[in-house]
PDB file of C-alpha atoms in Angstrom:
ATOM      1  CA  MET Y 109       0.458   3.249  19.220  1.00  0.00           C
ATOM      2  CA  ALA Y 110       3.213   1.859  21.433  1.00  0.00           C
ATOM      3  CA  GLU Y 111       5.849   3.930  22.317  1.00  0.00           C
ATOM      4  CA  SER Y 112       9.305   3.412  23.248  1.00  0.00           C
ATOM      5  CA  GLY Y 113      10.286   6.520  23.827  1.00  0.00           C
ATOM      6  CA  GLN Y 114      14.278   6.578  22.774  1.00  0.00           C
ATOM      7  CA  SER Y 115      15.675   9.866  22.181  1.00  0.00           C
ATOM      8  CA  HIS Y 116      19.002  10.967  21.458  1.00  0.00           C
ATOM      9  CA  PRO Y 117      19.108  14.553  21.172  1.00  0.00           C
ATOM     10  CA  ASP Y 118      22.686  16.657  20.808  1.00  0.00           C
ATOM     11  CA  PRO Y 119      22.022  20.406  20.816  1.00  0.00           C
ATOM     12  CA  GLN Y 120      25.944  20.860  19.479  1.00  0.00           C
ATOM     13  CA  LEU Y 121      24.641  19.005  16.343  1.00  0.00           C
ATOM     14  CA  ARG Y 122      21.200  20.656  16.140  1.00  0.00           C
ATOM     15  CA  LEU Y 123      19.711  17.125  15.447  1.00  0.00           C
ATOM     16  CA  ARG Y 124      16.988  15.067  17.581  1.00  0.00           C
ATOM     17  CA  ALA Y 125      15.786  11.755  16.536  1.00  0.00           C
ATOM     18  CA  CYS Y 126      13.050   9.983  18.591  1.00  0.00           C
ATOM     19  CA  THR Y 127      12.152   6.418  18.000  1.00  0.00           C
ATOM     20  CA  ARG Y 128       9.208   4.384  18.483  1.00  0.00           C
ATOM     21  CA  ARG Y 129       7.465   1.055  17.502  1.00  0.00           C
ATOM     22  CA  HIS Y 130       3.863   1.348  16.229  1.00  0.00           C
ATOM     23  CA  GLY Y 131       3.205  -2.402  15.437  1.00  0.00           C
ATOM     24  CA  PRO Y 132       6.196  -4.075  13.605  1.00  0.00           C
ATOM     25  CA  THR Y 133       7.151  -0.420  12.157  1.00  0.00           C
ATOM     26  CA  MET Y 134       9.758   1.472  13.736  1.00  0.00           C
ATOM     27  CA  ILE Y 135       8.738   5.191  13.659  1.00  0.00           C
ATOM     28  CA  ILE Y 136      11.707   7.543  13.614  1.00  0.00           C
ATOM     29  CA  GLU Y 137      10.586  11.366  14.151  1.00  0.00           C
ATOM     30  CA  VAL Y 138      13.461  13.677  12.936  1.00  0.00           C
ATOM     31  CA  ASP Y 139      13.617  17.371  14.387  1.00  0.00           C
ATOM     32  CA  GLY Y 140      16.370  19.685  13.086  1.00  0.00           C
ATOM     33  CA  GLU Y 141      19.181  19.953  10.494  1.00  0.00           C
ATOM     34  CA  ILE Y 142      20.246  16.961   8.273  1.00  0.00           C
ATOM     35  CA  ASP Y 143      23.950  18.053   7.296  1.00  0.00           C
ATOM     36  CA  HIS Y 144      27.518  17.501   7.580  1.00  0.00           C
ATOM     37  CA  ALA Y 145      27.482  17.660  11.279  1.00  0.00           C
ATOM     38  CA  THR Y 146      24.654  15.830  11.587  1.00  0.00           C
ATOM     39  CA  ALA Y 147      24.062  12.879   9.130  1.00  0.00           C
ATOM     40  CA  ASP Y 148      26.382  10.616  10.276  1.00  0.00           C
ATOM     41  CA  LEU Y 149      24.673  10.493  13.692  1.00  0.00           C
ATOM     42  CA  LEU Y 150      21.127  10.040  11.852  1.00  0.00           C
ATOM     43  CA  ARG Y 151      22.207   7.285   9.639  1.00  0.00           C
ATOM     44  CA  GLU Y 152      23.713   5.361  12.552  1.00  0.00           C
ATOM     45  CA  HIS Y 153      20.991   5.747  14.943  1.00  0.00           C
ATOM     46  CA  VAL Y 154      18.260   4.777  12.317  1.00  0.00           C
ATOM     47  CA  ILE Y 155      20.160   1.927  11.052  1.00  0.00           C
ATOM     48  CA  THR Y 156      20.741   0.795  14.860  1.00  0.00           C
ATOM     49  CA  ALA Y 157      17.212   1.072  15.377  1.00  0.00           C
ATOM     50  CA  ALA Y 158      15.757  -0.832  12.104  1.00  0.00           C
ATOM     51  CA  LEU Y 159      18.041  -3.364  12.231  1.00  0.00           C
ATOM     52  CA  ALA Y 160      16.118  -4.346  15.919  1.00  0.00           C
ATOM     53  CA  ILE Y 161      13.512  -5.697  14.128  1.00  0.00           C
ATOM     54  CA  SER Y 162      13.375  -8.462  11.234  1.00  0.00           C
ATOM     55  CA  PRO Y 163      12.660  -7.732   8.425  1.00  0.00           C
ATOM     56  CA  PRO Y 164      13.063  -4.008   9.121  1.00  0.00           C
ATOM     57  CA  HIS Y 165       9.654  -1.572   8.618  1.00  0.00           C
ATOM     58  CA  VAL Y 166      11.047   2.231   8.850  1.00  0.00           C
ATOM     59  CA  VAL Y 167       9.050   5.106   8.631  1.00  0.00           C
ATOM     60  CA  LEU Y 168      11.287   8.184   9.000  1.00  0.00           C
ATOM     61  CA  ASP Y 169       8.793  11.124  10.122  1.00  0.00           C
ATOM     62  CA  PHE Y 170      10.818  14.376   8.532  1.00  0.00           C
ATOM     63  CA  ASP Y 171       7.830  16.625   9.538  1.00  0.00           C
ATOM     64  CA  GLN Y 172      10.247  18.891  11.839  1.00  0.00           C
ATOM     65  CA  VAL Y 173      13.153  18.881   9.469  1.00  0.00           C
ATOM     66  CA  THR Y 174      14.457  22.102   8.752  1.00  0.00           C
ATOM     67  CA  PHE Y 175      17.261  21.507   6.480  1.00  0.00           C
ATOM     68  CA  CYS Y 176      18.651  18.779   4.348  1.00  0.00           C
ATOM     69  CA  ASP Y 177      21.559  18.888   2.116  1.00  0.00           C
ATOM     70  CA  SER Y 178      23.927  16.499  -0.026  1.00  0.00           C
ATOM     71  CA  SER Y 179      25.349  14.973   3.206  1.00  0.00           C
ATOM     72  CA  GLY Y 180      21.701  14.119   4.327  1.00  0.00           C
ATOM     73  CA  LEU Y 181      21.232  12.342   0.921  1.00  0.00           C
ATOM     74  CA  GLY Y 182      23.789  10.396   1.870  1.00  0.00           C
ATOM     75  CA  ALA Y 183      22.450   9.317   5.045  1.00  0.00           C
ATOM     76  CA  LEU Y 184      19.051   8.653   3.437  1.00  0.00           C
ATOM     77  CA  ILE Y 185      21.125   6.266   0.701  1.00  0.00           C
ATOM     78  CA  ALA Y 186      23.108   4.363   3.366  1.00  0.00           C
ATOM     79  CA  ILE Y 187      19.994   3.966   5.357  1.00  0.00           C
ATOM     80  CA  TRP Y 188      18.040   2.680   2.621  1.00  0.00           C
ATOM     81  CA  LYS Y 189      20.957   0.315   1.433  1.00  0.00           C
ATOM     82  CA  ALA Y 190      20.671  -1.052   4.656  1.00  0.00           C
ATOM     83  CA  VAL Y 191      17.256  -1.740   5.397  1.00  0.00           C
ATOM     84  CA  ARG Y 192      16.646  -2.953   1.698  1.00  0.00           C
ATOM     85  CA  ALA Y 193      19.869  -5.793   2.381  1.00  0.00           C
ATOM     86  CA  HIS Y 194      17.570  -7.200   5.299  1.00  0.00           C
ATOM     87  CA  HIS Y 195      14.505  -7.286   3.268  1.00  0.00           C
ATOM     88  CA  GLY Y 196      13.007  -4.345   4.610  1.00  0.00           C
ATOM     89  CA  ASP Y 197      11.283  -0.956   3.276  1.00  0.00           C
ATOM     90  CA  LEU Y 198      11.742   2.314   4.252  1.00  0.00           C
ATOM     91  CA  VAL Y 199       8.866   5.326   4.020  1.00  0.00           C
ATOM     92  CA  VAL Y 200      10.001   8.934   4.432  1.00  0.00           C
ATOM     93  CA  ALA Y 201       7.013  10.553   5.683  1.00  0.00           C
ATOM     94  CA  ARG Y 202       6.326  14.152   5.606  1.00  0.00           C
ATOM     95  CA  PRO Y 203       9.405  15.803   4.359  1.00  0.00           C
ATOM     96  CA  PRO Y 204       9.615  19.190   3.772  1.00  0.00           C
ATOM     97  CA  GLY Y 205       9.787  20.452   0.573  1.00  0.00           C
ATOM     98  CA  VAL Y 206      13.549  20.747   0.599  1.00  0.00           C
ATOM     99  CA  CYS Y 207      14.127  17.172   1.311  1.00  0.00           C
ATOM    100  CA  ARG Y 208      11.295  16.044  -1.598  1.00  0.00           C
ATOM    101  CA  ARG Y 209      13.183  18.404  -3.957  1.00  0.00           C
ATOM    102  CA  ILE Y 210      16.421  16.206  -3.343  1.00  0.00           C
ATOM    103  CA  LEU Y 211      14.800  13.157  -3.431  1.00  0.00           C
ATOM    104  CA  GLU Y 212      13.134  14.080  -6.703  1.00  0.00           C
ATOM    105  CA  ARG Y 213      16.172  15.584  -8.491  1.00  0.00           C
ATOM    106  CA  THR Y 214      18.521  12.739  -8.048  1.00  0.00           C
ATOM    107  CA  GLY Y 215      15.627  10.051  -8.727  1.00  0.00           C
ATOM    108  CA  LEU Y 216      15.470   8.515  -5.092  1.00  0.00           C
ATOM    109  CA  ASP Y 217      12.074   9.106  -5.186  1.00  0.00           C
ATOM    110  CA  ARG Y 218      11.672   6.074  -7.163  1.00  0.00           C
ATOM    111  CA  HIS Y 219      13.580   3.887  -4.786  1.00  0.00           C
ATOM    112  CA  ILE Y 220      12.216   5.292  -1.203  1.00  0.00           C
ATOM    113  CA  THR Y 221       8.737   5.635  -0.746  1.00  0.00           C
ATOM    114  CA  ILE Y 222       7.415   9.416   0.279  1.00  0.00           C
ATOM    115  CA  HIS Y 223       4.227   9.664   1.790  1.00  0.00           C
ATOM    116  CA  PRO Y 224       2.593  13.014   2.580  1.00  0.00           C
ATOM    117  CA  THR Y 225       0.987  12.148   5.898  1.00  0.00           C
ATOM    118  CA  LEU Y 226       2.570   9.905   8.556  1.00  0.00           C
ATOM    119  CA  GLU Y 227      -0.940   7.754   8.446  1.00  0.00           C
ATOM    120  CA  GLY Y 228      -0.365   6.870   4.391  1.00  0.00           C
ATOM    121  CA  ALA Y 229       3.267   5.949   5.462  1.00  0.00           C
ATOM    122  CA  LEU Y 230       2.293   3.784   7.944  1.00  0.00           C
ATOM    123  CA  ARG Y 231      -0.051   1.837   5.764  1.00  0.00           C
ATOM    124  CA  HIS Y 232       2.761   1.671   3.414  1.00  0.00           C
ATOM    125  CA  ALA Y 233       5.406   0.366   5.906  1.00  0.00           C
TER     126      ALA Y 233
END
């Protein structure tokens, strides 16, 4: 597994996103809270990383996400739209219960692939 090691921590915003390549796939490990204060940062970071490869194949690893609200959902929708506009794929790996429930209740799980493991997400991306 190749790693680029890009990391964008911001302790004030309670979010960390670390980006690494795995072959043609960009893995973005997200750690912290996705809310009104952090959603824009996540959206910008992921879209910038995703569009660095063509077509973008992105796995968002949410294993360390501790909270996600409607702002986080809006960021996921924007990321999904940007990736799809460039003929790519977005997969969410290891989402905690709160994220999975938001995706299921809104029906986004029919558009954004969810995998319980990182390995499964990488096979799909």
